[in-house]
Amino acid sequence: MSPVELRSFMASIDARGREELMALARGVCDEQYGDGVFLRGLIEISNYCRMSCLYCGINREIRSVQRYRLTPNEIIECVAKGYELGFRSFVLQGGEDPWFTDEILSDLIGSIKSQFQGVAITLSLGERGRESFERLFKAGADRYLLRHESSSKRIYDTLHPGMSFENRVESLKCLKEIGFQTGAGLLVGLPGQGVDEYLDELLFLRDLEPEMVGMGPFIPQSSTVMANHPAGSLEDTLLLISLIRIILPQALIPATTAVSTLNPNGRKMALDAGANVIMPNLSPFANRCKYTLYDGKRFVSEESAEELNAIKQDIASYGYVAKMERGDHKLWRVRE
Ligand code: 5AD
């Protein structure tokens, strides 16, 4: 299908067409990964951030957030708890917090890798520059998530004061070159997005070929300047998940928390649309309510590791099988 055909397909798709597309995308996912859903233990290591992304509830301008950062020991405790539960894939995510220097992070990654056999470490800590990315890779980090947020330079630059779209893309290319399994991703329902922008997203991701793609609806956060902007639509998010699954068949695509926030059944819908990753929250309970990227973020019961069995049962009830292994991209070779 040419981009022009794809555009008209997207512009004219009806409810039935969406369902057929989702079934097709789910079939592609089944062919690549079967009915497995990879679980990753998410640890939100810090909500300090030096950036001021307009949509984000932990941006530096927001005074109402109680800031916290986990110590390396606390992070290791979270990993230990997850490891005992069976997790072999951990995501350390946080704002752009300069406290986490390369040295601190490298030591932390080294400790995790030596204490817990066979785990994959994913970092999601924003733009740090090539030298830092290289050090973290050498220390043993396997994957890096850095959503591009929007492939439209106009939208990106408007929403990210002091940042630039070119740097974002450069960072993603750099991560790939270094050898990380790299995750890009976008927000759905940003001001200025329409069919043309979504088409551009698909073309951008097709060309970048990231191993992971995180897609979630924008959800307003009451302390941000975008508090009154409407949330992105679930339907558009699901449509994009399906299209990305078809365009990048081996991609690892999470059913994001933002999707579940919009709709209690969102996680199942995202899996049915072609997603194959879920990231239960392993952060210490007391901190979870402070990682307020957007309003209504579900953190209490559903995504806690204490509820791991409930999550597994949910996944089984949707007709999928929860997998606790590293869950690498299919075409990936694990480093010796
Ligand atoms: N709504 C939805 N997702 C958000 N993120 C940040 N703020 C919001 C929001 N208001 C997402 C960004 C970021 C990820 C960690 O959380 O896409 O990359």
mmCIF file of C-alpha atoms and ligand atoms in Angstrom:
data_model
loop_
_atom_site.group_PDB
_atom_site.id
_atom_site.type_symbol
_atom_site.label_atom_id
_atom_site.label_comp_id
_atom_site.label_asym_id
_atom_site.label_seq_id
_atom_site.Cartn_x
_atom_site.Cartn_y
_atom_site.Cartn_z
ATOM 1 C CA MET A 1 0.000 0.000 0.000
ATOM 2 C CA SER A 2 1.419 3.397 -0.950
ATOM 3 C CA PRO A 3 1.396 6.275 1.545
ATOM 4 C CA VAL A 4 -1.412 7.904 -0.447
ATOM 5 C CA GLU A 5 -3.488 4.726 -0.273
ATOM 6 C CA LEU A 6 -2.714 4.324 3.411
ATOM 7 C CA ARG A 7 -3.835 7.881 4.052
ATOM 8 C CA SER A 8 -7.177 7.365 2.371
ATOM 9 C CA PHE A 9 -7.568 4.009 4.157
ATOM 10 C CA MET A 10 -7.032 5.700 7.516
ATOM 11 C CA ALA A 11 -9.267 8.643 6.681
ATOM 12 C CA SER A 12 -12.203 6.468 5.661
ATOM 13 C CA ILE A 13 -11.990 3.472 7.984
ATOM 14 C CA ASP A 14 -15.238 2.614 9.792
ATOM 15 C CA ALA A 15 -15.941 0.547 12.906
ATOM 16 C CA ARG A 16 -16.050 -2.719 10.983
ATOM 17 C CA GLY A 17 -12.845 -1.885 9.144
ATOM 18 C CA ARG A 18 -11.131 -1.160 12.450
ATOM 19 C CA GLU A 19 -12.169 -4.537 13.789
ATOM 20 C CA GLU A 20 -10.912 -6.340 10.711
ATOM 21 C CA LEU A 21 -7.636 -4.460 10.851
ATOM 22 C CA MET A 22 -7.178 -5.332 14.521
ATOM 23 C CA ALA A 23 -7.812 -9.012 13.815
ATOM 24 C CA LEU A 24 -5.254 -8.889 11.017
ATOM 25 C CA ALA A 25 -2.691 -7.177 13.259
ATOM 26 C CA ARG A 26 -3.318 -9.655 16.051
ATOM 27 C CA GLY A 27 -2.711 -12.464 13.542
ATOM 28 C CA VAL A 28 0.634 -10.899 12.614
ATOM 29 C CA CYS A 29 1.584 -10.735 16.289
ATOM 30 C CA ASP A 30 0.561 -14.381 16.797
ATOM 31 C CA GLU A 31 2.741 -15.425 13.868
ATOM 32 C CA GLN A 32 5.743 -13.640 15.371
ATOM 33 C CA TYR A 33 5.352 -14.158 19.095
ATOM 34 C CA GLY A 34 2.413 -16.514 19.531
ATOM 35 C CA ASP A 35 0.001 -15.744 22.330
ATOM 36 C CA GLY A 36 2.751 -14.670 24.754
ATOM 37 C CA VAL A 37 2.599 -11.318 26.520
ATOM 38 C CA PHE A 38 5.947 -10.241 27.946
ATOM 39 C CA LEU A 39 5.860 -8.776 31.440
ATOM 40 C CA ARG A 40 8.423 -6.136 32.389
ATOM 41 C CA GLY A 41 8.857 -4.889 35.915
ATOM 42 C CA LEU A 42 8.676 -1.090 35.827
ATOM 43 C CA ILE A 43 10.630 0.847 38.441
ATOM 44 C CA GLU A 44 10.026 4.596 38.468
ATOM 45 C CA ILE A 45 13.370 5.690 39.868
ATOM 46 C CA SER A 46 12.904 9.467 40.054
ATOM 47 C CA ASN A 47 10.298 12.101 39.317
ATOM 48 C CA TYR A 48 12.822 14.938 39.263
ATOM 49 C CA CYS A 49 13.097 16.325 35.755
ATOM 50 C CA ARG A 50 15.119 19.119 34.210
ATOM 51 C CA MET A 51 12.750 19.392 31.238
ATOM 52 C CA SER A 52 9.432 21.137 30.861
ATOM 53 C CA CYS A 53 7.385 19.125 28.373
ATOM 54 C CA LEU A 54 4.045 20.891 28.341
ATOM 55 C CA TYR A 55 1.870 17.782 28.689
ATOM 56 C CA CYS A 56 3.840 16.098 31.426
ATOM 57 C CA GLY A 57 2.755 16.154 35.068
ATOM 58 C CA ILE A 58 6.301 15.799 36.417
ATOM 59 C CA ASN A 59 7.827 18.574 34.350
ATOM 60 C CA ARG A 60 10.122 20.944 36.232
ATOM 61 C CA GLU A 61 7.578 23.756 36.398
ATOM 62 C CA ILE A 62 5.022 21.797 38.398
ATOM 63 C CA ARG A 63 5.200 22.877 42.009
ATOM 64 C CA SER A 64 2.510 20.581 43.362
ATOM 65 C CA VAL A 65 4.476 17.360 42.821
ATOM 66 C CA GLN A 66 6.283 15.916 45.762
ATOM 67 C CA ARG A 67 9.635 14.992 44.285
ATOM 68 C CA TYR A 68 11.393 11.741 45.128
ATOM 69 C CA ARG A 69 14.289 9.717 43.898
ATOM 70 C CA LEU A 70 15.054 6.136 44.827
ATOM 71 C CA THR A 71 18.543 5.333 46.041
ATOM 72 C CA PRO A 72 20.501 2.667 44.155
ATOM 73 C CA ASN A 73 19.876 0.328 47.075
ATOM 74 C CA GLU A 74 16.140 0.927 46.942
ATOM 75 C CA ILE A 75 16.207 0.233 43.212
ATOM 76 C CA ILE A 76 18.100 -3.005 43.801
ATOM 77 C CA GLU A 77 15.502 -3.976 46.402
ATOM 78 C CA CYS A 78 12.754 -3.462 43.827
ATOM 79 C CA VAL A 79 14.647 -5.634 41.357
ATOM 80 C CA ALA A 80 15.169 -8.289 44.041
ATOM 81 C CA LYS A 81 11.459 -8.321 44.803
ATOM 82 C CA GLY A 82 10.637 -8.611 41.099
ATOM 83 C CA TYR A 83 13.272 -11.270 40.509
ATOM 84 C CA GLU A 84 11.791 -13.378 43.261
ATOM 85 C CA LEU A 85 8.392 -13.027 41.648
ATOM 86 C CA GLY A 86 9.922 -14.294 38.412
ATOM 87 C CA PHE A 87 10.571 -11.096 36.439
ATOM 88 C CA ARG A 88 13.623 -11.234 34.156
ATOM 89 C CA SER A 89 13.087 -7.900 32.440
ATOM 90 C CA PHE A 90 13.248 -4.596 34.290
ATOM 91 C CA VAL A 91 12.635 -1.052 33.139
ATOM 92 C CA LEU A 92 14.253 1.790 35.065
ATOM 93 C CA GLN A 93 12.295 4.882 34.145
ATOM 94 C CA GLY A 94 12.512 8.424 35.385
ATOM 95 C CA GLY A 95 12.554 12.099 34.594
ATOM 96 C CA GLU A 96 15.780 13.630 33.302
ATOM 97 C CA ASP A 97 17.401 13.749 36.723
ATOM 98 C CA PRO A 98 21.056 14.829 36.727
ATOM 99 C CA TRP A 99 21.570 13.151 40.099
ATOM 100 C CA PHE A 100 21.746 9.871 38.205
ATOM 101 C CA THR A 101 25.209 10.355 36.750
ATOM 102 C CA ASP A 102 26.779 7.856 34.379
ATOM 103 C CA GLU A 103 28.888 6.609 37.229
ATOM 104 C CA ILE A 104 25.968 5.986 39.569
ATOM 105 C CA LEU A 105 23.948 4.329 36.827
ATOM 106 C CA SER A 106 26.835 2.194 35.571
ATOM 107 C CA ASP A 107 27.500 0.911 39.082
ATOM 108 C CA LEU A 108 23.814 0.225 39.536
ATOM 109 C CA ILE A 109 23.528 -1.632 36.223
ATOM 110 C CA GLY A 110 26.675 -3.625 37.054
ATOM 111 C CA SER A 111 25.283 -4.611 40.453
ATOM 112 C CA ILE A 112 21.954 -5.685 39.026
ATOM 113 C CA LYS A 113 23.609 -7.715 36.290
ATOM 114 C CA SER A 114 25.951 -9.463 38.694
ATOM 115 C CA GLN A 115 23.391 -10.149 41.417
ATOM 116 C CA PHE A 116 20.527 -11.273 39.223
ATOM 117 C CA GLN A 117 21.372 -13.794 36.547
ATOM 118 C CA GLY A 118 19.807 -13.560 33.118
ATOM 119 C CA VAL A 119 17.943 -10.279 33.438
ATOM 120 C CA ALA A 120 17.472 -7.649 30.752
ATOM 121 C CA ILE A 121 17.726 -4.006 31.794
ATOM 122 C CA THR A 122 15.861 -1.312 29.940
ATOM 123 C CA LEU A 123 16.550 2.327 30.673
ATOM 124 C CA SER A 124 14.072 5.130 30.058
ATOM 125 C CA LEU A 125 15.816 8.239 31.333
ATOM 126 C CA GLY A 126 15.592 10.740 28.509
ATOM 127 C CA GLU A 127 18.260 12.356 26.373
ATOM 128 C CA ARG A 128 21.734 11.921 27.816
ATOM 129 C CA GLY A 129 24.036 12.221 24.821
ATOM 130 C CA ARG A 130 26.151 9.687 22.980
ATOM 131 C CA GLU A 131 28.938 9.385 25.502
ATOM 132 C CA SER A 132 26.531 8.629 28.319
ATOM 133 C CA PHE A 133 24.524 6.156 26.231
ATOM 134 C CA GLU A 134 27.771 4.365 25.349
ATOM 135 C CA ARG A 135 28.811 4.098 28.973
ATOM 136 C CA LEU A 136 25.454 2.736 30.016
ATOM 137 C CA PHE A 137 25.529 0.176 27.231
ATOM 138 C CA LYS A 138 29.020 -0.909 28.230
ATOM 139 C CA ALA A 139 27.833 -1.217 31.823
ATOM 140 C CA GLY A 140 25.332 -3.807 30.602
ATOM 141 C CA ALA A 141 22.054 -2.018 29.829
ATOM 142 C CA ASP A 142 20.251 -3.876 27.054
ATOM 143 C CA ARG A 143 17.482 -1.581 25.901
ATOM 144 C CA TYR A 144 16.590 2.090 25.926
ATOM 145 C CA LEU A 145 13.157 3.635 25.621
ATOM 146 C CA LEU A 146 13.014 7.173 24.320
ATOM 147 C CA ARG A 147 9.664 8.014 22.845
ATOM 148 C CA HIS A 148 9.984 10.528 20.038
ATOM 149 C CA GLU A 149 6.564 11.765 21.277
ATOM 150 C CA SER A 150 5.691 13.305 17.893
ATOM 151 C CA SER A 151 7.269 12.940 14.473
ATOM 152 C CA SER A 152 6.047 16.394 13.489
ATOM 153 C CA LYS A 153 8.812 18.913 14.125
ATOM 154 C CA ARG A 154 6.200 21.634 14.476
ATOM 155 C CA ILE A 155 4.276 19.763 17.179
ATOM 156 C CA TYR A 156 7.411 18.443 18.882
ATOM 157 C CA ASP A 157 9.091 21.807 19.162
ATOM 158 C CA THR A 158 5.909 23.482 20.444
ATOM 159 C CA LEU A 159 5.456 20.959 23.248
ATOM 160 C CA HIS A 160 9.092 20.679 24.320
ATOM 161 C CA PRO A 161 10.559 24.066 25.249
ATOM 162 C CA GLY A 162 14.341 24.053 25.118
ATOM 163 C CA MET A 163 14.468 20.754 23.257
ATOM 164 C CA SER A 164 14.612 19.998 19.559
ATOM 165 C CA PHE A 165 13.134 17.384 17.307
ATOM 166 C CA GLU A 166 16.494 16.975 15.569
ATOM 167 C CA ASN A 167 18.184 16.066 18.866
ATOM 168 C CA ARG A 168 15.465 13.584 19.636
ATOM 169 C CA VAL A 169 15.872 11.787 16.335
ATOM 170 C CA GLU A 170 19.649 11.978 16.631
ATOM 171 C CA SER A 171 19.458 10.394 20.096
ATOM 172 C CA LEU A 172 17.317 7.546 18.788
ATOM 173 C CA LYS A 173 19.713 6.881 15.900
ATOM 174 C CA CYS A 174 22.613 6.992 18.309
ATOM 175 C CA LEU A 175 20.976 4.433 20.621
ATOM 176 C CA LYS A 176 20.453 2.101 17.692
ATOM 177 C CA GLU A 177 24.027 2.494 16.474
ATOM 178 C CA ILE A 178 25.407 1.734 19.916
ATOM 179 C CA GLY A 179 23.489 -1.527 19.933
ATOM 180 C CA PHE A 180 20.590 -0.934 22.292
ATOM 181 C CA GLN A 181 17.252 -2.487 21.481
ATOM 182 C CA THR A 182 15.672 0.892 21.030
ATOM 183 C CA GLY A 183 12.167 2.049 21.781
ATOM 184 C CA ALA A 184 10.482 5.015 20.159
ATOM 185 C CA GLY A 185 6.873 5.998 20.555
ATOM 186 C CA LEU A 186 4.295 8.681 20.474
ATOM 187 C CA LEU A 187 1.434 10.394 22.162
ATOM 188 C CA VAL A 188 -1.917 10.118 20.448
ATOM 189 C CA GLY A 189 -4.285 13.076 20.508
ATOM 190 C CA LEU A 190 -1.839 15.954 20.744
ATOM 191 C CA PRO A 191 -3.015 19.355 19.523
ATOM 192 C CA GLY A 192 -2.447 19.602 15.787
ATOM 193 C CA GLN A 193 -2.544 15.854 15.115
ATOM 194 C CA GLY A 194 -4.814 14.505 12.411
ATOM 195 C CA VAL A 195 -4.708 11.882 9.695
ATOM 196 C CA ASP A 196 -1.718 13.474 7.970
ATOM 197 C CA GLU A 197 0.283 13.535 11.184
ATOM 198 C CA TYR A 198 -0.624 9.924 12.010
ATOM 199 C CA LEU A 199 0.436 8.883 8.529
ATOM 200 C CA ASP A 200 3.749 10.663 9.103
ATOM 201 C CA GLU A 201 4.138 8.761 12.371
ATOM 202 C CA LEU A 202 3.805 5.468 10.524
ATOM 203 C CA LEU A 203 6.308 6.483 7.873
ATOM 204 C CA PHE A 204 8.704 7.797 10.509
ATOM 205 C CA LEU A 205 8.566 4.526 12.466
ATOM 206 C CA ARG A 206 8.848 2.435 9.306
ATOM 207 C CA ASP A 207 12.083 4.250 8.453
ATOM 208 C CA LEU A 208 13.513 4.277 11.981
ATOM 209 C CA GLU A 209 12.691 0.588 12.614
ATOM 210 C CA PRO A 210 12.811 0.694 16.423
ATOM 211 C CA GLU A 211 12.640 -2.632 18.253
ATOM 212 C CA MET A 212 9.969 -1.257 20.619
ATOM 213 C CA VAL A 213 7.137 1.187 20.057
ATOM 214 C CA GLY A 214 5.184 2.701 22.944
ATOM 215 C CA MET A 215 1.930 4.358 22.006
ATOM 216 C CA GLY A 216 -0.517 5.876 24.413
ATOM 217 C CA PRO A 217 -3.213 8.515 24.375
ATOM 218 C CA PHE A 218 -2.371 11.938 25.726
ATOM 219 C CA ILE A 219 -4.219 12.340 29.035
ATOM 220 C CA PRO A 220 -4.459 15.811 30.583
ATOM 221 C CA GLN A 221 -2.831 16.482 33.930
ATOM 222 C CA SER A 222 -4.491 19.180 35.976
ATOM 223 C CA SER A 223 -1.337 21.078 36.965
ATOM 224 C CA THR A 224 -0.007 21.441 33.423
ATOM 225 C CA VAL A 225 -0.823 24.100 30.846
ATOM 226 C CA MET A 226 -2.600 21.353 28.882
ATOM 227 C CA ALA A 227 -5.036 20.616 31.714
ATOM 228 C CA ASN A 228 -8.025 21.506 29.566
ATOM 229 C CA HIS A 229 -6.974 19.834 26.378
ATOM 230 C CA PRO A 230 -9.101 16.751 25.610
ATOM 231 C CA ALA A 231 -7.552 13.299 26.003
ATOM 232 C CA GLY A 232 -6.482 11.349 22.935
ATOM 233 C CA SER A 233 -8.891 8.744 21.643
ATOM 234 C CA LEU A 234 -8.722 5.062 22.426
ATOM 235 C CA GLU A 235 -9.838 4.180 18.902
ATOM 236 C CA ASP A 236 -7.013 6.129 17.290
ATOM 237 C CA THR A 237 -4.500 4.578 19.677
ATOM 238 C CA LEU A 238 -5.711 1.079 18.858
ATOM 239 C CA LEU A 239 -5.679 1.826 15.151
ATOM 240 C CA LEU A 240 -2.076 2.999 15.358
ATOM 241 C CA ILE A 241 -1.067 -0.053 17.404
ATOM 242 C CA SER A 242 -2.524 -2.299 14.703
ATOM 243 C CA LEU A 243 -0.906 -0.424 11.848
ATOM 244 C CA ILE A 244 2.499 -0.443 13.548
ATOM 245 C CA ARG A 245 2.160 -4.159 14.227
ATOM 246 C CA ILE A 246 1.609 -4.708 10.514
ATOM 247 C CA ILE A 247 4.405 -2.344 9.431
ATOM 248 C CA LEU A 248 6.937 -3.625 12.009
ATOM 249 C CA PRO A 249 5.802 -7.237 12.610
ATOM 250 C CA GLN A 250 8.470 -8.094 15.183
ATOM 251 C CA ALA A 251 8.131 -4.922 17.245
ATOM 252 C CA LEU A 252 7.602 -5.153 20.988
ATOM 253 C CA ILE A 253 4.539 -3.023 21.664
ATOM 254 C CA PRO A 254 3.233 -2.372 25.166
ATOM 255 C CA ALA A 255 -0.388 -2.145 26.184
ATOM 256 C CA THR A 256 0.348 1.104 28.033
ATOM 257 C CA THR A 257 -1.014 2.259 31.357
ATOM 258 C CA ALA A 258 -2.455 5.312 29.606
ATOM 259 C CA VAL A 259 -4.679 3.023 27.529
ATOM 260 C CA SER A 260 -5.971 1.304 30.680
ATOM 261 C CA THR A 261 -6.540 4.707 32.235
ATOM 262 C CA LEU A 262 -8.868 5.708 29.396
ATOM 263 C CA ASN A 263 -10.819 2.486 29.525
ATOM 264 C CA PRO A 264 -10.853 -0.303 32.126
ATOM 265 C CA ASN A 265 -10.857 -2.783 29.281
ATOM 266 C CA GLY A 266 -8.106 -0.929 27.444
ATOM 267 C CA ARG A 267 -5.384 -3.440 28.165
ATOM 268 C CA LYS A 268 -7.297 -6.278 26.545
ATOM 269 C CA MET A 269 -8.196 -4.057 23.613
ATOM 270 C CA ALA A 270 -4.550 -3.098 23.089
ATOM 271 C CA LEU A 271 -3.470 -6.762 23.166
ATOM 272 C CA ASP A 272 -6.249 -7.641 20.742
ATOM 273 C CA ALA A 273 -5.022 -4.834 18.481
ATOM 274 C CA GLY A 274 -1.510 -6.298 18.369
ATOM 275 C CA ALA A 275 0.317 -5.235 21.543
ATOM 276 C CA ASN A 276 2.414 -7.888 23.311
ATOM 277 C CA VAL A 277 4.026 -6.298 26.379
ATOM 278 C CA ILE A 278 2.676 -5.242 29.788
ATOM 279 C CA MET A 279 4.725 -3.356 32.350
ATOM 280 C CA PRO A 280 3.537 -3.982 35.911
ATOM 281 C CA ASN A 281 4.742 -1.421 38.418
ATOM 282 C CA LEU A 282 7.389 -2.559 40.892
ATOM 283 C CA SER A 283 8.111 0.879 42.380
ATOM 284 C CA PRO A 284 7.796 1.181 46.151
ATOM 285 C CA PHE A 285 4.152 1.753 46.924
ATOM 286 C CA ALA A 286 4.662 5.089 48.688
ATOM 287 C CA ASN A 287 6.220 6.645 45.582
ATOM 288 C CA ARG A 288 3.761 5.464 42.990
ATOM 289 C CA CYS A 289 1.240 8.198 43.573
ATOM 290 C CA LYS A 290 3.968 10.807 43.014
ATOM 291 C CA TYR A 291 4.814 9.662 39.506
ATOM 292 C CA THR A 292 1.922 11.675 38.181
ATOM 293 C CA LEU A 293 2.522 11.911 34.439
ATOM 294 C CA TYR A 294 -1.218 12.460 33.945
ATOM 295 C CA ASP A 295 -4.434 12.417 35.977
ATOM 296 C CA GLY A 296 -6.143 9.169 36.878
ATOM 297 C CA LYS A 297 -3.012 7.073 36.311
ATOM 298 C CA ARG A 298 -3.795 3.657 37.678
ATOM 299 C CA PHE A 299 -1.300 2.692 40.270
ATOM 300 C CA VAL A 300 -3.125 1.319 43.235
ATOM 301 C CA SER A 301 -4.002 -2.286 42.721
ATOM 302 C CA GLU A 302 -3.944 -3.328 39.110
ATOM 303 C CA GLU A 303 -0.339 -2.731 38.272
ATOM 304 C CA SER A 304 1.395 -3.636 41.490
ATOM 305 C CA ALA A 305 3.583 -6.690 41.629
ATOM 306 C CA GLU A 306 1.521 -7.833 44.609
ATOM 307 C CA GLU A 307 -1.214 -8.268 42.089
ATOM 308 C CA LEU A 308 0.994 -10.181 39.697
ATOM 309 C CA ASN A 309 -1.156 -13.243 39.894
ATOM 310 C CA ALA A 310 -4.249 -11.202 39.187
ATOM 311 C CA ILE A 311 -2.529 -9.701 36.146
ATOM 312 C CA LYS A 312 -1.538 -13.158 34.945
ATOM 313 C CA GLN A 313 -5.069 -14.368 35.391
ATOM 314 C CA ASP A 314 -6.440 -11.370 33.532
ATOM 315 C CA ILE A 315 -4.052 -12.059 30.686
ATOM 316 C CA ALA A 316 -5.142 -15.711 30.647
ATOM 317 C CA SER A 317 -8.796 -14.680 30.650
ATOM 318 C CA TYR A 318 -8.145 -12.588 27.524
ATOM 319 C CA GLY A 319 -6.718 -15.692 25.870
ATOM 320 C CA TYR A 320 -3.002 -14.882 26.182
ATOM 321 C CA VAL A 321 -0.121 -16.278 28.217
ATOM 322 C CA ALA A 322 2.003 -14.092 30.517
ATOM 323 C CA LYS A 323 5.740 -14.556 29.952
ATOM 324 C CA MET A 324 8.297 -13.550 32.535
ATOM 325 C CA GLU A 325 11.434 -14.152 30.456
ATOM 326 C CA ARG A 326 13.768 -11.438 29.090
ATOM 327 C CA GLY A 327 11.554 -11.104 26.057
ATOM 328 C CA ASP A 328 14.014 -9.793 23.519
ATOM 329 C CA HIS A 329 13.057 -8.591 20.076
ATOM 330 C CA LYS A 330 12.773 -11.633 17.861
ATOM 331 C CA LEU A 331 15.666 -10.738 15.607
ATOM 332 C CA TRP A 332 17.950 -9.930 18.517
ATOM 333 C CA ARG A 333 21.009 -11.860 19.586
ATOM 334 C CA VAL A 334 21.792 -11.638 23.286
ATOM 335 C CA ARG A 335 25.267 -10.283 23.983
ATOM 336 C CA GLU A 336 27.828 -12.819 25.171
HETATM 337 N N1 5AD B 1 -0.438 11.727 28.954
HETATM 338 C C1 5AD B 1 -0.004 10.554 28.466
HETATM 339 N N2 5AD B 1 1.282 10.185 28.453
HETATM 340 C C2 5AD B 1 2.176 11.035 28.983
HETATM 341 N N3 5AD B 1 3.500 10.961 29.098
HETATM 342 C C3 5AD B 1 3.947 12.067 29.716
HETATM 343 N N4 5AD B 1 2.919 12.873 30.004
HETATM 344 C C4 5AD B 1 1.795 12.262 29.535
HETATM 345 C C5 5AD B 1 0.420 12.596 29.505
HETATM 346 N N5 5AD B 1 -0.025 13.756 30.005
HETATM 347 C C6 5AD B 1 4.294 9.878 28.515
HETATM 348 C C7 5AD B 1 5.360 10.405 27.565
HETATM 349 C C8 5AD B 1 6.637 9.848 28.117
HETATM 350 C C9 5AD B 1 6.152 8.669 28.925
HETATM 351 C C10 5AD B 1 7.087 8.225 30.007
HETATM 352 O O1 5AD B 1 4.955 9.136 29.498
HETATM 353 O O2 5AD B 1 5.113 9.899 26.259
HETATM 354 O O3 5AD B 1 7.569 9.467 27.125
#
